[in-house]
C-alpha positions as a Markdown table, in Angstrom:
| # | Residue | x | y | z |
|---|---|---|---|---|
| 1 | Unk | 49.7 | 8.2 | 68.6 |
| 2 | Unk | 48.0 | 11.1 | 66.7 |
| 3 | Unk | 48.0 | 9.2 | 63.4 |
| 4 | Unk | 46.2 | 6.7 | 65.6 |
| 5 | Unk | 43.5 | 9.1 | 66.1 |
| 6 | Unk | 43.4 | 11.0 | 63.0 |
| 7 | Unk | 43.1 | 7.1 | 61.6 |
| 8 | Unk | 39.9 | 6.4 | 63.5 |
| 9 | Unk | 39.3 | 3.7 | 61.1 |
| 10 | Unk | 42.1 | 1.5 | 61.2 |
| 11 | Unk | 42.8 | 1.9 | 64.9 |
| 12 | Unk | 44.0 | -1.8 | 64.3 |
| 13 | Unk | 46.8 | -1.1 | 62.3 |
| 14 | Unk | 47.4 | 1.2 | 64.4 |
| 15 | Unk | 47.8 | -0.2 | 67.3 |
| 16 | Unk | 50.2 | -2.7 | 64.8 |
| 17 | Unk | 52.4 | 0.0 | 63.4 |
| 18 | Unk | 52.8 | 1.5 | 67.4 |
| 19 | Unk | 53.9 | -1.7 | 68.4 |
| 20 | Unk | 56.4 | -2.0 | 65.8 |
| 21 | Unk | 58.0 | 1.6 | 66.3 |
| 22 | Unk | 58.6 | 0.7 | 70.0 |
């Protein structure tokens, strides 16, 4: 979740990689 915001820009993958971990 922090990488997700320190990662403003690719909040998509993001989102993609969180998914994945759970």
């Amino acid at each position: 979740e922090e990488d997700c915001i320190k990662c403003g820009t690719c909040i998509e993958k993001c989102k993609f990689d969180a998914i994945t971990r759970a």
